[in-house]
PDB file of C-alpha atoms and ligand atoms in Angstrom:
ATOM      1  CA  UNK A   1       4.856 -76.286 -92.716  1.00 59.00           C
ATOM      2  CA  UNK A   2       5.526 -79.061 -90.445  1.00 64.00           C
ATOM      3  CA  UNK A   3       7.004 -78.020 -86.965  1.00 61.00           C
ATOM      4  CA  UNK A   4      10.295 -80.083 -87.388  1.00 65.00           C
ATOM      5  CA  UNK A   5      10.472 -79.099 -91.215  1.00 67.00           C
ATOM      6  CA  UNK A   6       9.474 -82.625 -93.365  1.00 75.00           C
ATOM      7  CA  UNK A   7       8.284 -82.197 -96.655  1.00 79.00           C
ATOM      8  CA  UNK A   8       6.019 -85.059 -98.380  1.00 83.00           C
ATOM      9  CA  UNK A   9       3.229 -86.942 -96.519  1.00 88.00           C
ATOM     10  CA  UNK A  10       3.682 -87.134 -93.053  1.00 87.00           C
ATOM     11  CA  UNK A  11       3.467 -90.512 -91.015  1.00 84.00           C
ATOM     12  CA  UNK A  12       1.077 -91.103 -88.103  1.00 85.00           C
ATOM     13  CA  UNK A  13       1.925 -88.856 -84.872  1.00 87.00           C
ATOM     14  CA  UNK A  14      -0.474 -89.209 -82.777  1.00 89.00           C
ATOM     15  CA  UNK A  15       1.274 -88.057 -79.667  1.00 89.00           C
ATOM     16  CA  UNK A  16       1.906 -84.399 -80.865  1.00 94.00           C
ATOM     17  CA  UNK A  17      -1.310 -81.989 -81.084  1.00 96.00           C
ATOM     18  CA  UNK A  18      -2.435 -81.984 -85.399  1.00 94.00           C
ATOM     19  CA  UNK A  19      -4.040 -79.484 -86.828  1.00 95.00           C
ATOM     20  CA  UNK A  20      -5.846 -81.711 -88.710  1.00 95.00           C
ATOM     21  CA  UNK A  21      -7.594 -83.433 -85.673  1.00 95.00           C
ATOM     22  CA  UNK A  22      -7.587 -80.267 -83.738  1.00 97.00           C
ATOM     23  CA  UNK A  23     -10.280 -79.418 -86.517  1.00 96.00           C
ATOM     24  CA  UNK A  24     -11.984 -82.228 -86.126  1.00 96.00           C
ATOM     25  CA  UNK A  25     -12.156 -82.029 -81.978  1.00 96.00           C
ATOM     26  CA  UNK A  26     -14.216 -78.491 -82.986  1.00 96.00           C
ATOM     27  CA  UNK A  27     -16.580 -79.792 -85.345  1.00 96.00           C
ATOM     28  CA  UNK A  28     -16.898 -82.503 -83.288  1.00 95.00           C
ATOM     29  CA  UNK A  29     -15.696 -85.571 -84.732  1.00 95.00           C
ATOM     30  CA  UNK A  30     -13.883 -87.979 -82.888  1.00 94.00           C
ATOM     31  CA  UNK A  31     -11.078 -88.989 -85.514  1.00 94.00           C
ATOM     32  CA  UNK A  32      -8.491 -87.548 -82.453  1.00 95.00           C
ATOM     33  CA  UNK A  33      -6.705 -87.864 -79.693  1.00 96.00           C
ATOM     34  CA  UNK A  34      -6.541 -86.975 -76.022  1.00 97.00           C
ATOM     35  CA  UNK A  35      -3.362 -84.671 -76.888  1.00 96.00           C
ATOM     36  CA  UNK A  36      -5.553 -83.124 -79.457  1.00 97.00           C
ATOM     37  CA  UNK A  37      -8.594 -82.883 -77.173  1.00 97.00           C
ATOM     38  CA  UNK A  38      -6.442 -81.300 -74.585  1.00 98.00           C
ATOM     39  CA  UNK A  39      -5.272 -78.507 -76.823  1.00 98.00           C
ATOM     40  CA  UNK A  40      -8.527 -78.067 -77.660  1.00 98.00           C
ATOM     41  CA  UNK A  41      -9.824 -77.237 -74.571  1.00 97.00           C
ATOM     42  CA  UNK A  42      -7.453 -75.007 -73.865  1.00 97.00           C
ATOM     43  CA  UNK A  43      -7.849 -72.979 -76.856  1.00 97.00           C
ATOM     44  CA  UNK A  44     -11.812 -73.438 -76.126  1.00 96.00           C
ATOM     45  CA  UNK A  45     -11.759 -71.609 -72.645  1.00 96.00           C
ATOM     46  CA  UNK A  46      -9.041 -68.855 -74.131  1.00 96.00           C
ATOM     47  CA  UNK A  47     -10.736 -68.361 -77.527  1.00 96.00           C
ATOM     48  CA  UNK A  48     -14.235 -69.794 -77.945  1.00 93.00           C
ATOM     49  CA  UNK A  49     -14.511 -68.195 -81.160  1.00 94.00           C
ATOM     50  CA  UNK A  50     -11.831 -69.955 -82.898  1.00 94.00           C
ATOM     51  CA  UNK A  51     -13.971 -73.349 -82.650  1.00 91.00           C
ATOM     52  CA  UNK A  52     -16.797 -71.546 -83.920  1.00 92.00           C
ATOM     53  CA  UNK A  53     -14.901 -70.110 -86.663  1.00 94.00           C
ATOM     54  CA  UNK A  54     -13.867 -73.824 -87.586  1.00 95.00           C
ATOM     55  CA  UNK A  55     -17.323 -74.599 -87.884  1.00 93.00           C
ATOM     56  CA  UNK A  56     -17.935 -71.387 -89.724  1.00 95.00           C
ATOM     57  CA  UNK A  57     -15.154 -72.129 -91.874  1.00 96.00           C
ATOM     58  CA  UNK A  58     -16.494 -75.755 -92.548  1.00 96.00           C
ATOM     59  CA  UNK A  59     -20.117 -73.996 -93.738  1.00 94.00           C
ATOM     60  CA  UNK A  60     -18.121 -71.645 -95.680  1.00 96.00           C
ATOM     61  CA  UNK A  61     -16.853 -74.955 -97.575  1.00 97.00           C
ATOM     62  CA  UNK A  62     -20.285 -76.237 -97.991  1.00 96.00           C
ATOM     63  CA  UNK A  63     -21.556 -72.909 -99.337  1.00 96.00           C
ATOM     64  CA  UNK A  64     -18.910 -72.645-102.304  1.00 98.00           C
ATOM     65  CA  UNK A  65     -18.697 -75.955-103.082  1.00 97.00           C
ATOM     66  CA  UNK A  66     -22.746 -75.243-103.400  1.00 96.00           C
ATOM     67  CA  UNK A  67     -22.558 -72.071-105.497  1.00 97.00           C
ATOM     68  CA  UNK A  68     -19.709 -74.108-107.635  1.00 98.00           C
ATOM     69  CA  UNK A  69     -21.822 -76.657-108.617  1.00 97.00           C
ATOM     70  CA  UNK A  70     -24.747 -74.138-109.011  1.00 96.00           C
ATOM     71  CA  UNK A  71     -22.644 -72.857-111.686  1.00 97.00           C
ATOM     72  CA  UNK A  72     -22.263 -76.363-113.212  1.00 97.00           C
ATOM     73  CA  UNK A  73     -18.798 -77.504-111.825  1.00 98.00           C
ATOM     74  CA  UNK A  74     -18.861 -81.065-111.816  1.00 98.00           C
ATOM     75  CA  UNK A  75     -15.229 -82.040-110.780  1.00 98.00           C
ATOM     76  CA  UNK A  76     -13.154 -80.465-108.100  1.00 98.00           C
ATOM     77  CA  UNK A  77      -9.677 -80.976-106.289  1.00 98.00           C
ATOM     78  CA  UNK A  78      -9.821 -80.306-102.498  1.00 98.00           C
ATOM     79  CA  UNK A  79      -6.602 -79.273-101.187  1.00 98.00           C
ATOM     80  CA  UNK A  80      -5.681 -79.789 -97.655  1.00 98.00           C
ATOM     81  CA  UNK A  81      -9.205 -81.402 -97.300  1.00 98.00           C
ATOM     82  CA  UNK A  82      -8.908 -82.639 -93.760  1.00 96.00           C
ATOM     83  CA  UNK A  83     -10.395 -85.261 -91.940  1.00 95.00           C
ATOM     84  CA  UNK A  84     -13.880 -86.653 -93.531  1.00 91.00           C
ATOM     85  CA  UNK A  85     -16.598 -85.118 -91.155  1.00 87.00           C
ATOM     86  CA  UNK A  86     -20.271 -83.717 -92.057  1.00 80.00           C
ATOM     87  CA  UNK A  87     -20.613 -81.789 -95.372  1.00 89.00           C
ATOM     88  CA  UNK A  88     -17.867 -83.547 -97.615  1.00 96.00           C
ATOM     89  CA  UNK A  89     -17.362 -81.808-100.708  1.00 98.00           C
ATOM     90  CA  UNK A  90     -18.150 -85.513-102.883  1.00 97.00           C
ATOM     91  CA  UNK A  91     -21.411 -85.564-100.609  1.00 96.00           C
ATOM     92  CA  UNK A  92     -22.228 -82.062-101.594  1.00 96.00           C
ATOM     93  CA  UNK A  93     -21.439 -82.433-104.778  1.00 96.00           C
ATOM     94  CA  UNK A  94     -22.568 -85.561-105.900  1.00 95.00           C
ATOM     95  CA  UNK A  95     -26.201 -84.713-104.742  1.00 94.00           C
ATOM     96  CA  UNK A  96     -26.463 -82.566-106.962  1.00 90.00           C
ATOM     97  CA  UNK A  97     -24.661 -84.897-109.835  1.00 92.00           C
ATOM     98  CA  UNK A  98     -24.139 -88.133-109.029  1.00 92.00           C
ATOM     99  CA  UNK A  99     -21.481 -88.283-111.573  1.00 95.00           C
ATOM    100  CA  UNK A 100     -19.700 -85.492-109.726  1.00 97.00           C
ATOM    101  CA  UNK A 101     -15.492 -86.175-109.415  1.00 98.00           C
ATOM    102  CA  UNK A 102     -13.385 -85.118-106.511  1.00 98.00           C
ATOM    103  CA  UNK A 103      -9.485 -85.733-105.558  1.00 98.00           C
ATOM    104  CA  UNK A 104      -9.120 -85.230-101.987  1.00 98.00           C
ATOM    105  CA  UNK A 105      -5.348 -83.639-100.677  1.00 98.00           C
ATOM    106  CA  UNK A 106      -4.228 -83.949 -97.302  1.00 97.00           C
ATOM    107  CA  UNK A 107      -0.597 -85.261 -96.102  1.00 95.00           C
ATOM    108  CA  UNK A 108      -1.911 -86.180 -92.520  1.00 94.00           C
ATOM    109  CA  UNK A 109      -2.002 -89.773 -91.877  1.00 93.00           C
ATOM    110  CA  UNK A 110      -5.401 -89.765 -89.666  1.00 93.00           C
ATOM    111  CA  UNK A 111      -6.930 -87.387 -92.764  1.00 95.00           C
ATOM    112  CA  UNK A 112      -5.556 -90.058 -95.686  1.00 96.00           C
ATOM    113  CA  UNK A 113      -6.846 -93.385 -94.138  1.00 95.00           C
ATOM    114  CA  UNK A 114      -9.713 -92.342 -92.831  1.00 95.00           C
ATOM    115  CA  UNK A 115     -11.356 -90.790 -96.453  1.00 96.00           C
ATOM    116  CA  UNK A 116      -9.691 -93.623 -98.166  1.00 96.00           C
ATOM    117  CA  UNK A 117     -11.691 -96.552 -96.156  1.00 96.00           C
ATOM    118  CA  UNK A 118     -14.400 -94.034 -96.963  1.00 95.00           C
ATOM    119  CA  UNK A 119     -14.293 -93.613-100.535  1.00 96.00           C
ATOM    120  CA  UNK A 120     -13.362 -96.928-100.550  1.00 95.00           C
ATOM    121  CA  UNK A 121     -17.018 -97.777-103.050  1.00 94.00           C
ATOM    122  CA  UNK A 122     -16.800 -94.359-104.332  1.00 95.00           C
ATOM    123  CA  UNK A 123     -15.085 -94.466-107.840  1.00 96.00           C
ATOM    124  CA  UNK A 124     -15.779 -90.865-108.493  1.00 97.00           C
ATOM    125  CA  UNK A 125     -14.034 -89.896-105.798  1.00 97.00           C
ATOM    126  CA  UNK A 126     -10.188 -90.534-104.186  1.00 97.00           C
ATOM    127  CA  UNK A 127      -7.670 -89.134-101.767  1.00 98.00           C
ATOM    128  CA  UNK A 128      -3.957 -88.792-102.577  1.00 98.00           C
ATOM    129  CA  UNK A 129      -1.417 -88.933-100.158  1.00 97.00           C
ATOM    130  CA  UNK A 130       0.414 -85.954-100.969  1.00 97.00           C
ATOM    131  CA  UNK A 131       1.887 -82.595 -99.463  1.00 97.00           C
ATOM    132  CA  UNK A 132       0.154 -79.636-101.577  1.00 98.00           C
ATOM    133  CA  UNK A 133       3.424 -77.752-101.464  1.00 97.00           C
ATOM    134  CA  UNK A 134       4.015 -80.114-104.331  1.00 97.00           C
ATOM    135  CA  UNK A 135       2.217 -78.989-107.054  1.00 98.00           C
ATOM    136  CA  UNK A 136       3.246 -81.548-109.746  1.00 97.00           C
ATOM    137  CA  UNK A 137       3.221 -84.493-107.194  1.00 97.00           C
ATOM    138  CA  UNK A 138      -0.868 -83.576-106.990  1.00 98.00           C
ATOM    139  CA  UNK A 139      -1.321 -82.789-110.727  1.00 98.00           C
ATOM    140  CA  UNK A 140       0.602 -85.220-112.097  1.00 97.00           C
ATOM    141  CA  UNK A 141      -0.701 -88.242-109.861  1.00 98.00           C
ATOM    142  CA  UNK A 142      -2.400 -91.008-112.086  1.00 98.00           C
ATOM    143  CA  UNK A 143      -5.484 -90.947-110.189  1.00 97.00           C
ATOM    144  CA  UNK A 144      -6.252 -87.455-110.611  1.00 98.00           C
ATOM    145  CA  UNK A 145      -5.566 -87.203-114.102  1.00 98.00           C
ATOM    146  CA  UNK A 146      -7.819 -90.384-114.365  1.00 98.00           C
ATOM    147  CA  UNK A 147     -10.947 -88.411-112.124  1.00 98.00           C
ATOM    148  CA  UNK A 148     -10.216 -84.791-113.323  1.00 98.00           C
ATOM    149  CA  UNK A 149     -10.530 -83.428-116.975  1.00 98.00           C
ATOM    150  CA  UNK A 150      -8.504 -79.929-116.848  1.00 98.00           C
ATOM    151  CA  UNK A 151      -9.817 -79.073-120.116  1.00 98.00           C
ATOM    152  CA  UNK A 152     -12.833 -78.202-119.105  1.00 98.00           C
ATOM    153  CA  UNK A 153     -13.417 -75.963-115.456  1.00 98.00           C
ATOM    154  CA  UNK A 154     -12.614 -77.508-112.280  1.00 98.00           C
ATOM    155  CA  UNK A 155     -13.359 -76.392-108.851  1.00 98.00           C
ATOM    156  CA  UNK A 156     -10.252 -75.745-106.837  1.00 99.00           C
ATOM    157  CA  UNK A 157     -10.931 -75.575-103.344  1.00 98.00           C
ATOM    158  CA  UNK A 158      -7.909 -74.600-100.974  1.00 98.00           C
ATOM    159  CA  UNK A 159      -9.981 -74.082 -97.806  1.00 98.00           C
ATOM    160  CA  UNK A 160      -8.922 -73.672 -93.966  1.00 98.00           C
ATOM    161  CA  UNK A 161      -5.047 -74.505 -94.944  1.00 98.00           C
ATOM    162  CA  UNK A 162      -2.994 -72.036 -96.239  1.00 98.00           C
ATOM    163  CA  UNK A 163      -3.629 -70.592 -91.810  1.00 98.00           C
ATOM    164  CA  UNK A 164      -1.028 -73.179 -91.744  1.00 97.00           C
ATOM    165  CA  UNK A 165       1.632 -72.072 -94.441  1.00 97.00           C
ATOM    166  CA  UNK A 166       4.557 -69.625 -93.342  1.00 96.00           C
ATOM    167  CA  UNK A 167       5.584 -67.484 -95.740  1.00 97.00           C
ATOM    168  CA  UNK A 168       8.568 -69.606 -96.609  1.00 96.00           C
ATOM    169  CA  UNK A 169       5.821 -71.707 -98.352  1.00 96.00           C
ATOM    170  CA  UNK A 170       4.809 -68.829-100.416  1.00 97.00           C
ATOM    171  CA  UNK A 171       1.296 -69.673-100.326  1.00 98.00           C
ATOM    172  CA  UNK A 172       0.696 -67.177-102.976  1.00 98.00           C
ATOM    173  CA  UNK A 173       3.068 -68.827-105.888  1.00 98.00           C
ATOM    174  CA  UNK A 174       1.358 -72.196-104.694  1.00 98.00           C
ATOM    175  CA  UNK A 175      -2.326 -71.241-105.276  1.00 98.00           C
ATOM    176  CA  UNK A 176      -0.936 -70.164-108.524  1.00 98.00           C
ATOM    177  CA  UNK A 177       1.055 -72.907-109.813  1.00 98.00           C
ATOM    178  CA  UNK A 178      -2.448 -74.822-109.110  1.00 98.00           C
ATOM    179  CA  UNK A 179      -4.489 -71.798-110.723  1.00 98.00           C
ATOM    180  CA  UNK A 180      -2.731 -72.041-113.866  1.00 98.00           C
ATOM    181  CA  UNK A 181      -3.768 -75.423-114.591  1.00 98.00           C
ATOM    182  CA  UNK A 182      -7.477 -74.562-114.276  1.00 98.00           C
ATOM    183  CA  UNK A 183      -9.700 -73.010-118.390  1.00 98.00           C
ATOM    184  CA  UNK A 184     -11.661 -70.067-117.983  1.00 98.00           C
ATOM    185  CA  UNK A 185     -15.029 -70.575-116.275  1.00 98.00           C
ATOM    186  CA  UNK A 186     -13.336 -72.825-113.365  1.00 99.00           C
ATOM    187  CA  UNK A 187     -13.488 -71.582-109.568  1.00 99.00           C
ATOM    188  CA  UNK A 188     -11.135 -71.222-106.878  1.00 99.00           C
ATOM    189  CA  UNK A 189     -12.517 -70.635-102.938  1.00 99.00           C
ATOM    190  CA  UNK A 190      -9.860 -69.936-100.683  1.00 98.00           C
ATOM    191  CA  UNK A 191     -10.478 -69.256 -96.579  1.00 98.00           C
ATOM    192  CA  UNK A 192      -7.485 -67.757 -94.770  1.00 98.00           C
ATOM    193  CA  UNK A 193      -7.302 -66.600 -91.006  1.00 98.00           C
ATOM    194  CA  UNK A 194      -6.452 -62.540 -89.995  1.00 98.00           C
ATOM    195  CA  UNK A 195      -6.384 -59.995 -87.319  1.00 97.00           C
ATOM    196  CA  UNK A 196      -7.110 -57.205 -89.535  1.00 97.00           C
ATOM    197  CA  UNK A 197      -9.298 -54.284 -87.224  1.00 94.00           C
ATOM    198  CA  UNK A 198     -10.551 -56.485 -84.417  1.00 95.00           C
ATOM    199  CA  UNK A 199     -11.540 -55.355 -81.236  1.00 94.00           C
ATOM    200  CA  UNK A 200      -9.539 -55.905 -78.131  1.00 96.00           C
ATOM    201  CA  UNK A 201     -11.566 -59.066 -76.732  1.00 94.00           C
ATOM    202  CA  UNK A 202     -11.199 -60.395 -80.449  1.00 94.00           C
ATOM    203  CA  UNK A 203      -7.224 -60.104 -80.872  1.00 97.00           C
ATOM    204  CA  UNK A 204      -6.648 -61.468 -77.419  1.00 96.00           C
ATOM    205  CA  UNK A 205      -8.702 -64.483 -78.124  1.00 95.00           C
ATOM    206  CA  UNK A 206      -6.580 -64.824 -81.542  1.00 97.00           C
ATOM    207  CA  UNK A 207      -2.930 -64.099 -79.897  1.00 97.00           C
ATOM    208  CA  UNK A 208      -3.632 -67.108 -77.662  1.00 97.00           C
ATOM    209  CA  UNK A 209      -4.541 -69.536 -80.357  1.00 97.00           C
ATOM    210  CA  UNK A 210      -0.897 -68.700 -82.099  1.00 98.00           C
ATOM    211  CA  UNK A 211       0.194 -69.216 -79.082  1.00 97.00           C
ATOM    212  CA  UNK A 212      -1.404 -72.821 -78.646  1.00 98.00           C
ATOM    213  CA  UNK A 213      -0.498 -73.671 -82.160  1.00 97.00           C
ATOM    214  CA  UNK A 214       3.216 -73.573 -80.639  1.00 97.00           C
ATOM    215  CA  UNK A 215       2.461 -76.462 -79.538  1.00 96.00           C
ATOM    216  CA  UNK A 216       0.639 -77.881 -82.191  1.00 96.00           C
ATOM    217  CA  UNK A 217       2.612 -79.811 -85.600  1.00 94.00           C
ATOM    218  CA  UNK A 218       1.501 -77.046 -87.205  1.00 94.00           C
ATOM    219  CA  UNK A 219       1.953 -73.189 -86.458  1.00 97.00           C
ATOM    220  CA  UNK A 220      -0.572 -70.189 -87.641  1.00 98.00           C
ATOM    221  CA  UNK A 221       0.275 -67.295 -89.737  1.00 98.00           C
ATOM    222  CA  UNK A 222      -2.407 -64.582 -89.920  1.00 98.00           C
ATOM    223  CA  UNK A 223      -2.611 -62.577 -93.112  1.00 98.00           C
ATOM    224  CA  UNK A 224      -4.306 -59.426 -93.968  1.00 98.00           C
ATOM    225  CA  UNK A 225      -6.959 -58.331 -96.793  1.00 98.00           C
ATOM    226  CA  UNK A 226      -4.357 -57.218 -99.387  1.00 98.00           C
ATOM    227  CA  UNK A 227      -2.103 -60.422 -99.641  1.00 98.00           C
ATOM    228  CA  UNK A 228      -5.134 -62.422 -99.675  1.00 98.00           C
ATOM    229  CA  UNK A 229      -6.824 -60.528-102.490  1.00 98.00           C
ATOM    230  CA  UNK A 230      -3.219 -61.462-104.534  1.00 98.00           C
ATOM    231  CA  UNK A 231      -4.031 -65.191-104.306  1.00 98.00           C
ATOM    232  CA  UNK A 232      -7.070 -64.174-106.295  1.00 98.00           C
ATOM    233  CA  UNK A 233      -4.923 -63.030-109.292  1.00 98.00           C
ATOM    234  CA  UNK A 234      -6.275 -64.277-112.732  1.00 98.00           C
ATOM    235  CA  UNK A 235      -9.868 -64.558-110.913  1.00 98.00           C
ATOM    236  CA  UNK A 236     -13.035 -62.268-110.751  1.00 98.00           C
ATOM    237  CA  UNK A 237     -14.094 -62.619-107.030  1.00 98.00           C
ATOM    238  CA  UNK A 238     -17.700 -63.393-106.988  1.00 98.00           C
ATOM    239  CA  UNK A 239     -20.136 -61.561-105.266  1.00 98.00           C
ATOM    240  CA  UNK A 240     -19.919 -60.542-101.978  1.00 98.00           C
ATOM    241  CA  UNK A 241     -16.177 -60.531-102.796  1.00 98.00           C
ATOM    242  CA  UNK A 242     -13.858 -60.886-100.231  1.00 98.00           C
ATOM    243  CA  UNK A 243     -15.247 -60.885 -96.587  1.00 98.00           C
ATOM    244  CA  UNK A 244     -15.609 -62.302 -93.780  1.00 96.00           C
ATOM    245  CA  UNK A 245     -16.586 -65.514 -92.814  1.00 93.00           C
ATOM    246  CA  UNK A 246     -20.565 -65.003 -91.920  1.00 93.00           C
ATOM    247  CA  UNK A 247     -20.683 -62.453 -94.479  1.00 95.00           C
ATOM    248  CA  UNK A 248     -20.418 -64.977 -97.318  1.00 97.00           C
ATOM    249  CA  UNK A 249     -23.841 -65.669 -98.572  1.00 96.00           C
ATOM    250  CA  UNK A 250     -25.165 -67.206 -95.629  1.00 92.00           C
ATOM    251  CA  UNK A 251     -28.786 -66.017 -95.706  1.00 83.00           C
ATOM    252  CA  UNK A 252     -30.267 -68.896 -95.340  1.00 81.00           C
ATOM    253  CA  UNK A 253     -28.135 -69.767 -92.141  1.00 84.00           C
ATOM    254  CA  UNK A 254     -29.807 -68.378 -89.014  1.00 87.00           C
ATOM    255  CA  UNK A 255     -26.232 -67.078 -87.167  1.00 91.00           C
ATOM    256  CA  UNK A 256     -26.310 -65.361 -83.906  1.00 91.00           C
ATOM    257  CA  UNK A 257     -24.187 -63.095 -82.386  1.00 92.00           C
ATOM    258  CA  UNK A 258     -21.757 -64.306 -81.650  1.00 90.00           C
ATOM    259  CA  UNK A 259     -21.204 -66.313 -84.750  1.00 91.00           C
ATOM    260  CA  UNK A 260     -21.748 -62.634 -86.346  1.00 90.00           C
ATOM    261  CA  UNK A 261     -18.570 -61.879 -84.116  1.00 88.00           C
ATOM    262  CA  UNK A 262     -16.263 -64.331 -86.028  1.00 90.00           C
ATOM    263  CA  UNK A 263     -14.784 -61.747 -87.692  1.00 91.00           C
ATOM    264  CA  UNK A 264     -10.703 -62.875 -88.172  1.00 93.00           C
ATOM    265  CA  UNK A 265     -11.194 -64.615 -91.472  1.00 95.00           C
ATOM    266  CA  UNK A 266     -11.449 -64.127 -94.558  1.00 98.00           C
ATOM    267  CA  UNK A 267     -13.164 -65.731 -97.286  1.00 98.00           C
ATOM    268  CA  UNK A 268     -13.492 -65.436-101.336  1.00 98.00           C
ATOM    269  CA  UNK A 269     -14.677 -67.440-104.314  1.00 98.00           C
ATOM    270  CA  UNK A 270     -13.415 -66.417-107.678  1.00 98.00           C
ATOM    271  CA  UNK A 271     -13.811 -67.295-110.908  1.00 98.00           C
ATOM    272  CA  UNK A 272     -10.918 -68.221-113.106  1.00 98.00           C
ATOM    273  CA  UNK A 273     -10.837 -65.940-115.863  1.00 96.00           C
TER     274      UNK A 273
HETATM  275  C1  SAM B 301      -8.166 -77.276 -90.860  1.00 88.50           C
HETATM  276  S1  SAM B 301      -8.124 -78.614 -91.967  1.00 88.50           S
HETATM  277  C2  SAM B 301      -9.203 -78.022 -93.226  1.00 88.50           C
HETATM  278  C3  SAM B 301     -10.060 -79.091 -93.828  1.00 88.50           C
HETATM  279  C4  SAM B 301     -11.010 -78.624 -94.930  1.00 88.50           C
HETATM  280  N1  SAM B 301     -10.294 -78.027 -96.036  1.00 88.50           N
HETATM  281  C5  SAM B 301     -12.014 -77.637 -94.403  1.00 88.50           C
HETATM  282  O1  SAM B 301     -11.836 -76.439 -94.630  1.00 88.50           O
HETATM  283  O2  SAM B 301     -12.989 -78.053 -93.766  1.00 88.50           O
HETATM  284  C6  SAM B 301      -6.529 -78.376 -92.749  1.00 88.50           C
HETATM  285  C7  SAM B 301      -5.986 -79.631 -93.402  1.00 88.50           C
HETATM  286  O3  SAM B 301      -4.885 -79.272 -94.250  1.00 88.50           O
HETATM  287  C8  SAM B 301      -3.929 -80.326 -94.173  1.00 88.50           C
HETATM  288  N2  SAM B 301      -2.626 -79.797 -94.613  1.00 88.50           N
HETATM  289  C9  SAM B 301      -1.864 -78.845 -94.005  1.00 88.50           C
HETATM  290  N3  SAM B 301      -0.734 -78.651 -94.714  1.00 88.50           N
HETATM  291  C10 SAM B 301      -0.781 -79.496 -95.779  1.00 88.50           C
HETATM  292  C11 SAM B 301       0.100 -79.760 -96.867  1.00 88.50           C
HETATM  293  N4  SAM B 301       1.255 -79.112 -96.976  1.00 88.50           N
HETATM  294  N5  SAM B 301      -0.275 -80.674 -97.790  1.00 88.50           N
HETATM  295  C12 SAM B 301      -1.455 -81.345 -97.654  1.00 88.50           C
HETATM  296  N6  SAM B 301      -2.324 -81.147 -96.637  1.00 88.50           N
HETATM  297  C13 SAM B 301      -1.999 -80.229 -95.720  1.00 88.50           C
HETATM  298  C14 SAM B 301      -3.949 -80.731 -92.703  1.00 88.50           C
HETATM  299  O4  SAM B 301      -3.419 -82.034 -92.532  1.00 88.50           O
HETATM  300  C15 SAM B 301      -5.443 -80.636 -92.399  1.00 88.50           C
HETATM  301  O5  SAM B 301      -6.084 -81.878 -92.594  1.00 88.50           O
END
């Protein structure tokens, strides 16, 4: 949720630290500003992991949009999608099948103009300006009925956001207010940040990032295995299941150790049954 509380798409701020562009500082766009950078830093020297994890988290993306398509998806919704940076899902996707539909989510400013000059010549692909905590706002909207056909399976990818929902946004009734819409055979990949059983080095480094996130738009709420396994419901996880972030069929990704380390996340691809 927003730090002062607004609900709908958000205007430009560009003078308080975004999550959105906080993610892009890690992966190393440049969609951000010297607020963002700043914060960045700071969480850098505190918790080098986190920006790791970010880029971790942005593979993770990359795999399941890959297995997804693997198992014929052609057309997928992208919640909380982010600033455009390397690996966008319509890239991924429509190598594989050119013909390949996506509606991108995000209600930051920097995240909405920046995919829309991109997709600009894309007509299989389009960004709404919309806050995900509004289901029918997102389903309803003309262009995705136009791109997306929920009669036959979608891929619903709600990836590196919920981190930012409190509880008040009951993150779990959300994912299935979306889930609902989506036939048998569809997929949902969700990534969601945790301190379950890390070691001491590991649960300082993540106590400081909530505590830079104070000072961020948006704040962090950790979750643990259980409550993420509920947003599952009405899915069959696909193998490996739920697990952390490197453990996520990544065997053709040559990760050392200390990517191994990045252990505070998990992540899950189901399919809708
Ligand atoms: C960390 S980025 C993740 C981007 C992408 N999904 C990924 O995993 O690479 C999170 C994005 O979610 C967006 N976001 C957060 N809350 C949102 C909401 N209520 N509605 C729409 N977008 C939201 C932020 O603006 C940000 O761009």
């Amino acid at each position: 949720m927003a730090r002062d509380g607004s609900y709908g798409p958000q205007d430009l701020d560009l003078k308080l630290p975004n999550s959105a562009r906080l993610y892009d500082v890690f992966l190393g766009g440049d969609h951000n500003t010297a607020e963002d950078r700043s914060l960045a830093e700071r969480i850098r020297l505190n918790a080098p992991r986190w920006s790791l994890g970010a880029q971790l988290n942005r593979s993770f993306l990359r795999r399941a949009v890959q297995y997804m398509v693997e198992q014929g998806i052609d057309q997928f919704l992208d919640l909380g999608s982010g600033i455009p940076t390397v690996g966008n899902v319509h890239e991924i996707a429509q190598q594989h099948n050119p013909d390949a539909r996506v509606v991108y989510v995000d209600y930051e400013a920097v995240a909405y103009n920046t995919a829309r000059t991109m997709l600009a010549d894309n007509p299989n692909a389009t960004i709404l300006h919309a806050d995900l905590r509004d289901p029918a706002a997102v389903l309803d909207h003309p262009d995705t009925r136009e791109l997306l056909d929920f009669s036959r399976p979608v891929g619903l990818l709600v990836v590196g956001v919920l981190l930012f929902f409190s509880p008040e946004d009951r993150p779990g009734e959300l994912v299935r207010a979306y889930r609902e819409q989506l036939v048998p055979g569809s997929y949902l990949a969700i990534s969601q940040a945790s301190d379950d059983d890390l070691p001491p080095d590991l649960q300082s480094e993540i106590d400081q990032v909530v505590a830079s996130y104070e000072r961020a738009n948006e704040q962090l709420t950790l979750r643990d295995y259980d409550e993420v396994a509920s947003w599952f419901a009405g899915t069959e996880l696909v193998e490996p299941g739920l697990v952390h972030y490197p453990d996520w069929r990544s065997e053709d990704e040559e990760l050392d150790d200390v990517q191994l380390s990045c252990r505070y996340g998990y992540v899950g691809v189901g399919r809708v049954s």
